[in-house]
Structure formats: C-alpha cells, structure tokens
CSV table of C-alpha atoms in Angstrom, one decimal:
chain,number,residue,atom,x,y,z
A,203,UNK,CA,-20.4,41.9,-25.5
A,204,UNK,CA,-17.4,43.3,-23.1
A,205,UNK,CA,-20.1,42.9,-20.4
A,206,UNK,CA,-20.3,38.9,-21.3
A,207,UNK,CA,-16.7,38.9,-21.5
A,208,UNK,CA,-16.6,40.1,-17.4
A,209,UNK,CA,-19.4,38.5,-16.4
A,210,UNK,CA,-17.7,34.9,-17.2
A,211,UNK,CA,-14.5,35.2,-15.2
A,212,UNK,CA,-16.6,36.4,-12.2
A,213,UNK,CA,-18.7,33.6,-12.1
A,214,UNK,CA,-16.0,31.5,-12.4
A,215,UNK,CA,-14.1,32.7,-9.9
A,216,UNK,CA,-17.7,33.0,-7.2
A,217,UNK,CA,-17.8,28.9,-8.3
A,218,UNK,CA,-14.3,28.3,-7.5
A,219,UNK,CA,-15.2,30.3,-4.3
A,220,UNK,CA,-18.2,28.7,-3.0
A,221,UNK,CA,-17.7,24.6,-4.2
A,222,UNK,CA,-14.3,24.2,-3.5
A,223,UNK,CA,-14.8,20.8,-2.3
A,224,UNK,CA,-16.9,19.6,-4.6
A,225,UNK,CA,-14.8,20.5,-7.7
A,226,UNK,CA,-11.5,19.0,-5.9
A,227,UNK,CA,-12.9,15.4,-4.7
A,228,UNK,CA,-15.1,14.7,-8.1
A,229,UNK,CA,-14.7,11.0,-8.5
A,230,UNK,CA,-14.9,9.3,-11.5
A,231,UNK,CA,-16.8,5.7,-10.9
A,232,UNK,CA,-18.0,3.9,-14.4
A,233,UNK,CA,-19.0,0.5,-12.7
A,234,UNK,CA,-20.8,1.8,-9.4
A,235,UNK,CA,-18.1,0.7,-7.1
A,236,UNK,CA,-18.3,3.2,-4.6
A,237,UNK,CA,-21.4,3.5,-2.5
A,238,UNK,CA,-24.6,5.7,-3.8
A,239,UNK,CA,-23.6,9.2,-2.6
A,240,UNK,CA,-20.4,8.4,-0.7
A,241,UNK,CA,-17.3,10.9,-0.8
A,242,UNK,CA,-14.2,10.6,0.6
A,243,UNK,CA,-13.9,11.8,4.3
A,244,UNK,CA,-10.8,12.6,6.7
A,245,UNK,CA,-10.9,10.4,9.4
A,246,UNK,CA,-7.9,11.6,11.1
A,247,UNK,CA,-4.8,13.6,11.0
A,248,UNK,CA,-2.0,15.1,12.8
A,249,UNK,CA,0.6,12.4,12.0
A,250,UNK,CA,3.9,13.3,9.7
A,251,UNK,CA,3.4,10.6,6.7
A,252,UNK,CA,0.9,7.6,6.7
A,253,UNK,CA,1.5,4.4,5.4
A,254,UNK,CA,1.4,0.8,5.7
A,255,UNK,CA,-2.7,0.1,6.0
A,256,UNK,CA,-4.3,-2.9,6.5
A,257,UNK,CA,-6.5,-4.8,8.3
A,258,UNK,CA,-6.9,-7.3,11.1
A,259,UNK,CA,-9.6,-10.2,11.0
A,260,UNK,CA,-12.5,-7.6,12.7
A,261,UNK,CA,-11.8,-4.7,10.1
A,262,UNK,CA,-9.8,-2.4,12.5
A,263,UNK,CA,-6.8,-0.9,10.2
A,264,UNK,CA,-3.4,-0.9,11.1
A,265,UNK,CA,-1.4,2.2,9.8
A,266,UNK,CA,2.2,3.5,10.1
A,267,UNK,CA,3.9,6.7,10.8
A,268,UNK,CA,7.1,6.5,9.8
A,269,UNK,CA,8.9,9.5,10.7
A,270,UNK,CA,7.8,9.2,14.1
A,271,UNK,CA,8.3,5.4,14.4
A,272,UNK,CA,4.7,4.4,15.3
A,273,UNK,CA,2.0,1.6,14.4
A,274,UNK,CA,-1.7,3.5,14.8
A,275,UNK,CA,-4.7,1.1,15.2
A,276,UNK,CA,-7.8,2.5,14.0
A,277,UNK,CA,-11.0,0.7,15.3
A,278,UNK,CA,-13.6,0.0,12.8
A,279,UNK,CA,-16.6,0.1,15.6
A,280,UNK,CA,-15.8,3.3,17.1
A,281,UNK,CA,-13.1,5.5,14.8
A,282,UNK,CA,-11.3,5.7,17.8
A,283,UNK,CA,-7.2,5.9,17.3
A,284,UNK,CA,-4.8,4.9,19.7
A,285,UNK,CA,-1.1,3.6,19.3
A,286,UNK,CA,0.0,0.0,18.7
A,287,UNK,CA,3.9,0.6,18.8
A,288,UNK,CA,5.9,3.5,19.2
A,289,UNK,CA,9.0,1.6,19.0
A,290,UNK,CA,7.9,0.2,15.4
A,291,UNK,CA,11.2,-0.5,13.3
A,292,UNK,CA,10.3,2.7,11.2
A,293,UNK,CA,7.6,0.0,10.2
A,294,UNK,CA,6.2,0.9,6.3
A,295,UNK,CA,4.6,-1.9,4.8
A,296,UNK,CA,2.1,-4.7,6.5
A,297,UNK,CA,0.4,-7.0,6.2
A,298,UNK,CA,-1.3,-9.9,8.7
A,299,UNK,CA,-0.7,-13.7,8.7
A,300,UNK,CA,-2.7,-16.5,9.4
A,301,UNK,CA,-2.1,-16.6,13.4
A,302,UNK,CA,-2.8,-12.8,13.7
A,303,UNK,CA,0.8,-11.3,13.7
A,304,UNK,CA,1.5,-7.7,12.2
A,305,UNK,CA,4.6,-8.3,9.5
A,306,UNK,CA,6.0,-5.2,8.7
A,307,UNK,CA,9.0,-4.2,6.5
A,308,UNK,CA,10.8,-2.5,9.2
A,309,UNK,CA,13.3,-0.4,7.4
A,310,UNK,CA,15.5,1.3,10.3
A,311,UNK,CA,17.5,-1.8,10.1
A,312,UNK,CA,16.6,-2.9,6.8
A,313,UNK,CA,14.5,-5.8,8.0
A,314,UNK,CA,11.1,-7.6,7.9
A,315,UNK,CA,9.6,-8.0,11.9
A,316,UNK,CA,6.6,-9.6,13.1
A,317,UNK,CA,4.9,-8.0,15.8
A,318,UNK,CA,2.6,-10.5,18.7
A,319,UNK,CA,-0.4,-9.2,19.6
A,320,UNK,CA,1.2,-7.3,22.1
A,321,UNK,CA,3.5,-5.4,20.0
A,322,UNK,CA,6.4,-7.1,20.7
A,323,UNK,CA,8.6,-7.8,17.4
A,324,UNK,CA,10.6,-10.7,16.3
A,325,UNK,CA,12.7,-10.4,12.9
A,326,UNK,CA,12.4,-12.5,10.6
A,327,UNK,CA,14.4,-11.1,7.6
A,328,UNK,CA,17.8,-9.2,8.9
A,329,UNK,CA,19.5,-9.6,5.5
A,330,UNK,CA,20.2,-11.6,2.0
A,331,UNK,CA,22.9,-13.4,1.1
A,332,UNK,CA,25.0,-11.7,3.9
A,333,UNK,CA,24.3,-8.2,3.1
A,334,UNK,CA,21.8,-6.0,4.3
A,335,UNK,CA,18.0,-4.9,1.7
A,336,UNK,CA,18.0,-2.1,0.3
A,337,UNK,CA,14.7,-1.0,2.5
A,338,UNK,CA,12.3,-3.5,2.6
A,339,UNK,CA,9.1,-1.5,1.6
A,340,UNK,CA,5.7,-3.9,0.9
A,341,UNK,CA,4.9,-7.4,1.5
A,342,UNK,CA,2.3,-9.6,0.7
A,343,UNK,CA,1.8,-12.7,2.4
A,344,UNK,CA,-0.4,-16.0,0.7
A,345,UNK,CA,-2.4,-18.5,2.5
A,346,UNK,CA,0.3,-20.8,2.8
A,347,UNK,CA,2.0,-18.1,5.2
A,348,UNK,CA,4.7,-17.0,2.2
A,349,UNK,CA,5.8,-13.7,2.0
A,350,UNK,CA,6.3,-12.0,-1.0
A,351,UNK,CA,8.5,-8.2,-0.3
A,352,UNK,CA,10.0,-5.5,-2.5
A,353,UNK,CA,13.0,-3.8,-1.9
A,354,UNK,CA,13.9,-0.5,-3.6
A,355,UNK,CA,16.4,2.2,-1.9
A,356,UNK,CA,14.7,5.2,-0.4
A,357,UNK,CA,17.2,7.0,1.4
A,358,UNK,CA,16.3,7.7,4.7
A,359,UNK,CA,18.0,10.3,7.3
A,360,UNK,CA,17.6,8.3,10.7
A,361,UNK,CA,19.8,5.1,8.9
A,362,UNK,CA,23.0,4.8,10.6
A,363,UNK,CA,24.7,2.7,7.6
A,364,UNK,CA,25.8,3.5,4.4
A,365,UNK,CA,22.8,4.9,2.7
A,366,UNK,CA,23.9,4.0,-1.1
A,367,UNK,CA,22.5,0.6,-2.3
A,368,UNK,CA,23.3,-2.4,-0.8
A,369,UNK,CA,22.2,-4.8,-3.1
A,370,UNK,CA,23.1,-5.1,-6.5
A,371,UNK,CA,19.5,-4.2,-7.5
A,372,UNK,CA,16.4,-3.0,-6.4
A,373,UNK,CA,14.5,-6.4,-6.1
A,374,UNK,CA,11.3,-8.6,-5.2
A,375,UNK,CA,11.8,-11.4,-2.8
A,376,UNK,CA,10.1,-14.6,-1.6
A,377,UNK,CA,10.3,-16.2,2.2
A,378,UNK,CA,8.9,-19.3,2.8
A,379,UNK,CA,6.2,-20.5,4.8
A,380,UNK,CA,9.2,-22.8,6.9
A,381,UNK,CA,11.2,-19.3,7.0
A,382,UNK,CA,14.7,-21.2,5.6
A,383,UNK,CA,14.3,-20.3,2.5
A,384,UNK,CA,14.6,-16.4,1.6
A,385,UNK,CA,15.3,-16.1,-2.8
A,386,UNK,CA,15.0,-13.2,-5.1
A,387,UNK,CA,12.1,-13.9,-7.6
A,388,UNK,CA,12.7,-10.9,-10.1
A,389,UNK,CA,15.6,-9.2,-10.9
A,390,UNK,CA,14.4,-7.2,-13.7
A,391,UNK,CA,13.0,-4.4,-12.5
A,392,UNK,CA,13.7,-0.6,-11.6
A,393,UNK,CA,12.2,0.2,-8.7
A,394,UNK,CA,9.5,-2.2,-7.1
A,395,UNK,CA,7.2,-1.0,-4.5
A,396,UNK,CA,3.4,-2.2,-3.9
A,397,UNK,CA,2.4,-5.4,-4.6
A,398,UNK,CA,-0.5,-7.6,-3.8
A,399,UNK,CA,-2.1,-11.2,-4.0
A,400,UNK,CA,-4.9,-12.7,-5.2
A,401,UNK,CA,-7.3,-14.5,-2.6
A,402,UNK,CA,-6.6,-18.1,-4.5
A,403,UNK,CA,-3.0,-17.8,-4.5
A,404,UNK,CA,-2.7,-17.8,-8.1
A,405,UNK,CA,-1.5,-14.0,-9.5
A,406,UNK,CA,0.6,-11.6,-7.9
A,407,UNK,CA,0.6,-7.6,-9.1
A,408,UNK,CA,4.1,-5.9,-8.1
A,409,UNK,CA,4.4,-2.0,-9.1
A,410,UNK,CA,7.6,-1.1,-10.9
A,411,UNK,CA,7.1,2.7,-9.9
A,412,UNK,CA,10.4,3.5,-11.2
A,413,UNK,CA,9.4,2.6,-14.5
A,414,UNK,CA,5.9,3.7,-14.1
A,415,UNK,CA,4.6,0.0,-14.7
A,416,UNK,CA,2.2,-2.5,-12.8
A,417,UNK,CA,2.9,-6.1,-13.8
A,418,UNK,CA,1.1,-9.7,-12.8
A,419,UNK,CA,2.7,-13.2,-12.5
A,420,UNK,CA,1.6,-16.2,-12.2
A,421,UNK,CA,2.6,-17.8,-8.6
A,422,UNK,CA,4.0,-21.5,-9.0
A,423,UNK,CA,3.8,-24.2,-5.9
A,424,UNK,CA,7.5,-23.7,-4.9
A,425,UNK,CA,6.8,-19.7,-4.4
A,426,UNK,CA,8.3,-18.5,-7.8
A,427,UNK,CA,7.2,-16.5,-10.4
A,428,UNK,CA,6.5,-16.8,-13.6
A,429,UNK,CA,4.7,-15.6,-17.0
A,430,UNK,CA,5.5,-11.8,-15.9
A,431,UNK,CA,2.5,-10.0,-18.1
A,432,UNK,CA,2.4,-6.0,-18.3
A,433,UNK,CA,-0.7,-5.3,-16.4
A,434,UNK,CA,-1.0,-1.1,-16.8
A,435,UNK,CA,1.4,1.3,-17.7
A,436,UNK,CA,1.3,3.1,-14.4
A,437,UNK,CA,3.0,2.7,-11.1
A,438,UNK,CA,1.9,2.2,-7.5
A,439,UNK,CA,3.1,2.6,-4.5
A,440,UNK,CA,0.4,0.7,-2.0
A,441,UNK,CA,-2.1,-1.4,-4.0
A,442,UNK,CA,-4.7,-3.9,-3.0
A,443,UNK,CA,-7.7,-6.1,-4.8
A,444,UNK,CA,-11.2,-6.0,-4.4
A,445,UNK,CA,-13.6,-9.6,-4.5
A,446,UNK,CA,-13.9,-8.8,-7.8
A,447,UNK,CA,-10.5,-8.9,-8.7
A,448,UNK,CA,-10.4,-5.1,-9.3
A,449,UNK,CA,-7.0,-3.8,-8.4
A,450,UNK,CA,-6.5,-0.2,-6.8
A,451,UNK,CA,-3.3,1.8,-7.2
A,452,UNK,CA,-2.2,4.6,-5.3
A,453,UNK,CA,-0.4,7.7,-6.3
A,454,UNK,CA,-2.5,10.6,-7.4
A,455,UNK,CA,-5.5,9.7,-5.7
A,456,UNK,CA,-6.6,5.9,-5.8
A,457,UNK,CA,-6.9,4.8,-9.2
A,458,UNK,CA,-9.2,1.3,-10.0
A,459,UNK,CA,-8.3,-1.2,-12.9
A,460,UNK,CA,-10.7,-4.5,-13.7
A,461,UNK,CA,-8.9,-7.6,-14.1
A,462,UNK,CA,-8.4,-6.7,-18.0
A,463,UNK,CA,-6.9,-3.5,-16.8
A,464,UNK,CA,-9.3,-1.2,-18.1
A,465,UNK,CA,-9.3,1.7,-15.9
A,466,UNK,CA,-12.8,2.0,-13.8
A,467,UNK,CA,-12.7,4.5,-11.6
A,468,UNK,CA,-10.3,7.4,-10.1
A,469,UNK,CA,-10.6,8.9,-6.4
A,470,UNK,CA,-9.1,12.3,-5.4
A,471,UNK,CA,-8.0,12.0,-2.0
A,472,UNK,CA,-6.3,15.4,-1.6
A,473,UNK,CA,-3.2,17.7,-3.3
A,474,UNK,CA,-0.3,15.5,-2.2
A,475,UNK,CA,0.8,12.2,-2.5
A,476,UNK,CA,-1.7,9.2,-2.0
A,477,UNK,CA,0.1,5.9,-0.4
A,478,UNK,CA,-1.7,3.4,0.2
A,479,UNK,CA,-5.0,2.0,0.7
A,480,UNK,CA,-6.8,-1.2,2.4
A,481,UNK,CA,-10.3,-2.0,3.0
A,482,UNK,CA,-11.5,-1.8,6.7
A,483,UNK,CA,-14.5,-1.7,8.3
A,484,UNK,CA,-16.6,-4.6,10.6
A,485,UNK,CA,-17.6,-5.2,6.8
A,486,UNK,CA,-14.4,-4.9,4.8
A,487,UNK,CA,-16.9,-2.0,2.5
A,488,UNK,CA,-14.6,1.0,4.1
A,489,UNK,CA,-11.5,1.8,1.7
A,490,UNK,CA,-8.9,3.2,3.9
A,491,UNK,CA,-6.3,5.4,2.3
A,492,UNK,CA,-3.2,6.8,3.8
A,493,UNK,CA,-2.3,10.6,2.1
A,494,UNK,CA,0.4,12.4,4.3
A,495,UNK,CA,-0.4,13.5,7.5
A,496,UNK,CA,-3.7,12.2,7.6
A,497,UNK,CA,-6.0,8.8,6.5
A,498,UNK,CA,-9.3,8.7,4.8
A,499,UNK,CA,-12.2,6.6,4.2
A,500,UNK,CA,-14.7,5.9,1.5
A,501,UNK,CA,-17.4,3.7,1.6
A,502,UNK,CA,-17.2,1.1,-1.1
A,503,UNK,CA,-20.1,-1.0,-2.9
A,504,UNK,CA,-17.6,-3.3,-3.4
A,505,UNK,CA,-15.8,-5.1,-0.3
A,506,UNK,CA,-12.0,-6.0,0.3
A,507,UNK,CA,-11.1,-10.0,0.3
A,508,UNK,CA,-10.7,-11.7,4.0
C-alpha cells in the first residue's frame, strides 16, 4: 500500500510534465462548433496588450496595441503582420462601416475616429453634452451606419486630463447614421464594455462587466433601446456573434452561449486575460482572439456574420 500511495503522485507529476499543453488548452465544445481536431494556436506576439479585433470585407483582422499606440493588420491569405497606424488614438475598440472605414474608440482624447483606408483619422465623437467620455471602449455599428459605444472609466497613465470620471455615469451611447444626433440609450448600468449586433438589426448584447452581467435589447427604428432582458450572468469585455446567433464572450478564455443562453462551449486561450475576439479568415471560419501580448486563432465549424 505505501508503494501505491508514491506511485500516484509521481505519475501525476511525469503527466503534468510531459502534456502540459494538452491539459491547459482542453476545450469544452457540446455542439461541434469548433472544427474536427482544431486547437487554439499563437499566431503572433511580441506586442504589450491586444485588443480591438475585427475584420475587413476580405477577412484580414484589424487589431490594436494600445500601449504602444498602434493598429496591426493581420492578412488572412498569408499571416503576415504589418502596421496600419502607429499614430492610432490609443485606438481600443473597432469596428468597420459600410464604406470600409476603421471606427475606433480612440481613448487618448476620449473620442470615437474613423480611419480612411489610408490611415488617416477624422473624429467623429469629441465629447457629450459638452464634456468629455469617460473612455470610449467598444462600438458596434448596424447596417444603417449607427453606432452603438460604451463608455466606462479605465484610467489610463498617458491621459493628460483629469483622470476621475467625467460623466455622471459609466454609459452606452447611440450616433446616428446622419452623425447630428449623439444620445445616451442606457443609464442603468455599472460598468459597460463589449457589446455587439445582430446581422438583422434587431438585438443588441452590451456586457455590464462591472456587475458581471450580459444583457440584450431590442433595437427600435429611431436607434433606441428597449425591452432590456438579462441575457447570462457573466461579463464580457469583447464579444461577437456567430451565423447562428451564438454569442462569444471573452474574459477567461472565450466562453460560447446559444441564443437561449445556455452555455456551449468554453476555450482556454492562455493564463491571463482574454479580450476579445472576431472571426477572420478569406472564410470568416478563423476565430481571432486578442490575450495580452499576443493573438490566437481557432478554426471554427461555425463562421462569423459579413
């Protein structure tokens, strides 16, 4: 018996030795999501803290890295890298609209910029009501070329204002297609961060990660929301939907919810903090996840809506 009682912990400890990897990165995938045998793979690193991916209309992914101010493009044909803007706002959030310009909630100035094809920005959002956001942080934009943004206060070290809040709330807000309207459209929550459309126009998810909460609204003509519904008890900082209307919510690892919000699968990505995620790819079948310093890729069953 006390030779039993050795022999265990040994083999444990030659299995932790020799699959590592394997033990770390299980995923968990109860609707066959992901495709047969994939796992998630680096694709690159070296950068300070990713953010902000998504895609343009041939599946190469747009990321941030916002300590050091820069807008990576990553190209779906070759994996190649290369910068888009190094002057970038301190760009987070992004997302395209319909003529093919990168919005971004730049938050160096506490604005929302769109960037040409070229790189060059124009801001669109410089404050509300007078005052300056909090930190514009994620945006959505519909078909109609609305954008929906959130706004919670992450204080950051290269601001040269006042770094308390600046609004009375950390809010989500609506600019219209015509850009002369800019409104708050909740008001009752903690701290929003991701949020995300669906492809119809219909229902909007916004993460409350201060209170650990995902909701879903209903979207109105005007831009408005109504009919706020608890979605999951869980927070999000990026998010994004599949064309099944599965959502996928970042954090630890990227965590997937079907539209009744029954959890269906879980990816580890790696030990830290998991911020986002987008799918890329020439076939939109590549989920692209931001973790850190580096970005990630796993390739999906499933694809991402155009």
């Amino acid at each position: 018996m006390q030779k039993s009682k050795v022999m265990i912990p040994v083999l444990a400890g030659l299995a932790a030795l020799f699959f590592p990897v394997l033990l770390s990165a299980q995923i968990m995938d109860s609707k066959s999501i992901v495709a047969p045998g994939a796992q998630v793979e680096k694709l690159g690193d070296g950068y300070k803290f990713t953010e902000g991916p998504v895609p343009d209309k041939d599946g190469n992914v747009f990321f941030t890295d916002q300590p050091n101010n820069k807008i990576i493009r990553w190209n779906a044909e070759t994996g190649a890298f290369s910068t888009f803007s190094d002057k970038a706002g301190r760009a987070n959030g992004m997302y395209f609209d319909q003529k093919g310009n990168l919005v971004a909630c730049s938050d160096e100035e506490n604005q929302v910029w769109s960037f040409d094809k070229n790189g060059n920005p124009t801001v669109l959002v410089k404050d509300y009501e007078g005052k300056l956001l909090n930190g514009p942080n994620d945006l959505w934009i519909d078909a109609k070329g609305g954008i929906y943004l959130t706004d919670p206060l992450y204080k950051r070290d290269y601001w040269k204002r006042d770094p308390e809040m600046q609004q009375d709330g950390q809010h989500v807000y609506y600019l219209s297609p015509d850009r002369k309207q800019f409104i708050r459209v909740d008001e009752k929550l903690k701290k929003p961060n991701g949020i995300i459309g669906t492809a119809d126009g219909k229902k909007l998810y916004v993460a409350d990660i201060g209170d650990n909460k995902t909701y879903v609204y209903n979207i109105q003509k005007d831009g408005k929301l109504t009919n706020r519904q608890l979605f999951v008890s869980k927070g999000s900082d990026g998010m994004i939907l599949d064309e099944e209307g599965n959502l996928y919510i970042t954090g630890d690892g990227v965590t997937v919810f079907d539209k009744s919000g029954t959890q269906i699968a879980h990816f580890p990505v790696h030990k830290g903090w998991t911020a986002n995620v987008c799918f890329g790819g020439k076939n939109r079948d590549l989920l692209f996840i931001t973790a850190e310093t580096a970005v990630y890729g796993l390739k999906m069953k499933v694809k991402g809506v155009k």
